[in-house]
mmCIF file with all atom_site columns, C-alpha atoms in Angstrom:
data_model
loop_
_atom_site.group_PDB
_atom_site.id
_atom_site.type_symbol
_atom_site.label_atom_id
_atom_site.label_alt_id
_atom_site.label_comp_id
_atom_site.label_asym_id
_atom_site.label_entity_id
_atom_site.label_seq_id
_atom_site.pdbx_PDB_ins_code
_atom_site.Cartn_x
_atom_site.Cartn_y
_atom_site.Cartn_z
_atom_site.occupancy
_atom_site.B_iso_or_equiv
_atom_site.pdbx_formal_charge
_atom_site.auth_seq_id
_atom_site.auth_comp_id
_atom_site.auth_asym_id
_atom_site.auth_atom_id
_atom_site.pdbx_PDB_model_num
ATOM 1  C CA . MET A 1 1  ? 68.009 57.415 -8.658  1.00 90.00 ? 9  MET A CA 1
ATOM 2  C CA . SER A 1 2  ? 69.817 54.102 -9.218  1.00 90.00 ? 10 SER A CA 1
ATOM 3  C CA . VAL A 1 3  ? 73.399 54.226 -10.706 1.00 94.00 ? 11 VAL A CA 1
ATOM 4  C CA . ALA A 1 4  ? 75.170 51.024 -12.007 1.00 94.00 ? 12 ALA A CA 1
ATOM 5  C CA . SER A 1 5  ? 78.518 49.977 -10.469 1.00 93.00 ? 13 SER A CA 1
ATOM 6  C CA . THR A 1 6  ? 80.826 47.089 -11.140 1.00 95.00 ? 14 THR A CA 1
ATOM 7  C CA . LEU A 1 7  ? 82.366 44.790 -8.337  1.00 93.00 ? 15 LEU A CA 1
ATOM 8  C CA . ARG A 1 8  ? 85.087 42.629 -8.867  1.00 96.00 ? 16 ARG A CA 1
ATOM 9  C CA . THR A 1 9  ? 85.731 39.825 -6.525  1.00 97.00 ? 17 THR A CA 1
ATOM 10 C CA . ASP A 1 10 ? 86.735 36.374 -6.180  1.00 98.00 ? 18 ASP A CA 1
ATOM 11 C CA . SER A 1 11 ? 84.067 33.604 -6.760  1.00 97.00 ? 19 SER A CA 1
ATOM 12 C CA . ALA A 1 12 ? 84.365 32.104 -3.272  1.00 98.00 ? 20 ALA A CA 1
ATOM 13 C CA . THR A 1 13 ? 83.358 35.546 -1.711  1.00 98.00 ? 21 THR A CA 1
ATOM 14 C CA . LEU A 1 14 ? 80.611 35.906 -4.402  1.00 97.00 ? 22 LEU A CA 1
ATOM 15 C CA . ALA A 1 15 ? 79.259 32.425 -3.390  1.00 98.00 ? 23 ALA A CA 1
ATOM 16 C CA . ARG A 1 16 ? 79.313 33.266 0.299   1.00 98.00 ? 24 ARG A CA 1
ATOM 17 C CA . LEU A 1 17 ? 77.493 36.564 -0.434  1.00 97.00 ? 25 LEU A CA 1
ATOM 18 C CA . ASP A 1 18 ? 74.889 34.658 -2.435  1.00 97.00 ? 26 ASP A CA 1
ATOM 19 C CA . GLU A 1 19 ? 74.318 32.078 0.330   1.00 98.00 ? 27 GLU A CA 1
ATOM 20 C CA . VAL A 1 20 ? 73.871 34.681 2.977   1.00 97.00 ? 28 VAL A CA 1
ATOM 21 C CA . ALA A 1 21 ? 71.266 36.646 0.670   1.00 98.00 ? 29 ALA A CA 1
ATOM 22 C CA . LYS A 1 22 ? 69.682 33.389 -0.198  1.00 98.00 ? 30 LYS A CA 1
ATOM 23 C CA . GLN A 1 23 ? 69.426 32.596 3.986   1.00 98.00 ? 31 GLN A CA 1
ATOM 24 C CA . MET A 1 24 ? 67.805 36.159 4.472   1.00 98.00 ? 32 MET A CA 1
ATOM 25 C CA . GLY A 1 25 ? 65.333 35.833 1.584   1.00 98.00 ? 33 GLY A CA 1
ATOM 26 C CA . ARG A 1 26 ? 67.235 38.730 -0.214  1.00 98.00 ? 34 ARG A CA 1
ATOM 27 C CA . SER A 1 27 ? 68.932 39.373 -3.658  1.00 98.00 ? 35 SER A CA 1
ATOM 28 C CA . ARG A 1 28 ? 72.566 39.680 -4.048  1.00 97.00 ? 36 ARG A CA 1
ATOM 29 C CA . ASN A 1 29 ? 71.998 43.279 -4.813  1.00 96.00 ? 37 ASN A CA 1
ATOM 30 C CA . TRP A 1 30 ? 70.025 43.924 -1.557  1.00 97.00 ? 38 TRP A CA 1
ATOM 31 C CA . ALA A 1 31 ? 72.991 42.395 0.399   1.00 97.00 ? 39 ALA A CA 1
ATOM 32 C CA . LEU A 1 32 ? 75.611 44.212 -1.470  1.00 97.00 ? 40 LEU A CA 1
ATOM 33 C CA . ASN A 1 33 ? 73.650 47.539 -0.905  1.00 97.00 ? 41 ASN A CA 1
ATOM 34 C CA . LYS A 1 34 ? 73.053 46.879 2.898   1.00 97.00 ? 42 LYS A CA 1
ATOM 35 C CA . ALA A 1 35 ? 76.803 45.980 3.294   1.00 97.00 ? 43 ALA A CA 1
ATOM 36 C CA . ILE A 1 36 ? 77.910 49.124 1.687   1.00 97.00 ? 44 ILE A CA 1
ATOM 37 C CA . GLU A 1 37 ? 75.458 51.357 3.525   1.00 98.00 ? 45 GLU A CA 1
ATOM 38 C CA . ASP A 1 38 ? 76.471 49.503 6.901   1.00 98.00 ? 46 ASP A CA 1
ATOM 39 C CA . PHE A 1 39 ? 80.163 50.183 6.207   1.00 98.00 ? 47 PHE A CA 1
ATOM 40 C CA . ILE A 1 40 ? 79.533 53.959 5.322   1.00 98.00 ? 48 ILE A CA 1
ATOM 41 C CA . THR A 1 41 ? 77.353 54.289 8.497   1.00 98.00 ? 49 THR A CA 1
ATOM 42 C CA . TYR A 1 42 ? 80.151 52.686 10.675  1.00 98.00 ? 50 TYR A CA 1
ATOM 43 C CA . HIS A 1 43 ? 83.016 54.751 9.343   1.00 98.00 ? 51 HIS A CA 1
ATOM 44 C CA . GLU A 1 44 ? 81.014 57.958 9.739   1.00 98.00 ? 52 GLU A CA 1
ATOM 45 C CA . TRP A 1 45 ? 80.332 57.203 13.210  1.00 98.00 ? 53 TRP A CA 1
ATOM 46 C CA . TYR A 1 46 ? 84.039 56.139 13.838  1.00 98.00 ? 54 TYR A CA 1
ATOM 47 C CA . LEU A 1 47 ? 85.237 59.145 12.398  1.00 98.00 ? 55 LEU A CA 1
ATOM 48 C CA . ALA A 1 48 ? 83.078 61.620 14.192  1.00 98.00 ? 56 ALA A CA 1
ATOM 49 C CA . LYS A 1 49 ? 84.101 59.709 17.473  1.00 98.00 ? 57 LYS A CA 1
ATOM 50 C CA . VAL A 1 50 ? 87.791 60.211 16.596  1.00 98.00 ? 58 VAL A CA 1
ATOM 51 C CA . ARG A 1 51 ? 86.977 63.846 15.827  1.00 98.00 ? 59 ARG A CA 1
ATOM 52 C CA . GLU A 1 52 ? 85.552 64.372 19.179  1.00 97.00 ? 60 GLU A CA 1
ATOM 53 C CA . GLY A 1 53 ? 88.234 62.756 20.852  1.00 95.00 ? 61 GLY A CA 1
ATOM 54 C CA . VAL A 1 54 ? 90.955 65.148 18.827  1.00 96.00 ? 62 VAL A CA 1
ATOM 55 C CA . GLU A 1 55 ? 88.706 67.989 19.768  1.00 97.00 ? 63 GLU A CA 1
ATOM 56 C CA . ALA A 1 56 ? 88.610 66.837 23.622  1.00 95.00 ? 64 ALA A CA 1
ATOM 57 C CA . ALA A 1 57 ? 92.447 66.451 23.585  1.00 93.00 ? 65 ALA A CA 1
ATOM 58 C CA . GLU A 1 58 ? 93.129 69.606 22.081  1.00 95.00 ? 66 GLU A CA 1
ATOM 59 C CA . ALA A 1 59 ? 91.113 71.368 24.594  1.00 96.00 ? 67 ALA A CA 1
ATOM 60 C CA . GLY A 1 60 ? 92.831 69.750 27.314  1.00 92.00 ? 68 GLY A CA 1
ATOM 61 C CA . ARG A 1 61 ? 89.943 67.269 28.428  1.00 93.00 ? 69 ARG A CA 1
ATOM 62 C CA . PHE A 1 62 ? 91.484 64.077 29.549  1.00 89.00 ? 70 PHE A CA 1
ATOM 63 C CA . ALA A 1 63 ? 90.718 61.604 31.941  1.00 90.00 ? 71 ALA A CA 1
ATOM 64 C CA . SER A 1 64 ? 91.881 61.805 35.370  1.00 91.00 ? 72 SER A CA 1
ATOM 65 C CA . GLN A 1 65 ? 94.445 58.932 36.764  1.00 93.00 ? 73 GLN A CA 1
ATOM 66 C CA . ASP A 1 66 ? 91.713 57.775 39.047  1.00 95.00 ? 74 ASP A CA 1
ATOM 67 C CA . GLU A 1 67 ? 89.284 57.337 35.984  1.00 93.00 ? 75 GLU A CA 1
ATOM 68 C CA . VAL A 1 68 ? 91.991 55.421 33.903  1.00 94.00 ? 76 VAL A CA 1
ATOM 69 C CA . ASP A 1 69 ? 92.692 52.893 36.888  1.00 95.00 ? 77 ASP A CA 1
ATOM 70 C CA . SER A 1 70 ? 88.972 52.381 37.398  1.00 96.00 ? 78 SER A CA 1
ATOM 71 C CA . VAL A 1 71 ? 88.648 51.372 33.715  1.00 95.00 ? 79 VAL A CA 1
ATOM 72 C CA . PHE A 1 72 ? 91.614 48.960 33.886  1.00 95.00 ? 80 PHE A CA 1
ATOM 73 C CA . ARG A 1 73 ? 90.483 47.440 37.081  1.00 96.00 ? 81 ARG A CA 1
ATOM 74 C CA . GLU A 1 74 ? 87.089 46.913 35.702  1.00 96.00 ? 82 GLU A CA 1
ATOM 75 C CA . PHE A 1 75 ? 88.503 44.974 32.693  1.00 95.00 ? 83 PHE A CA 1
ATOM 76 C CA . GLY A 1 76 ? 91.034 43.386 34.850  1.00 92.00 ? 84 GLY A CA 1
ATOM 77 C CA . ALA A 1 77 ? 94.179 45.012 33.118  1.00 81.00 ? 85 ALA A CA 1
#
């Protein structure tokens, strides 16, 4: 079931949204729904990862110093 909602934004942002939707061959409505879905999906994933990290820390599961050093070396830090 569809439910109507209102979005307030500035005209420049709306013009950019319309341009992206047009380039994709999609409607503004589709682009807004896709953006909202992607936003929710990302934040659900992020919060689950944070919860996993907190649970691991509370259980005393930490990376060893060697593991930390290895990651720092890998990224040149």
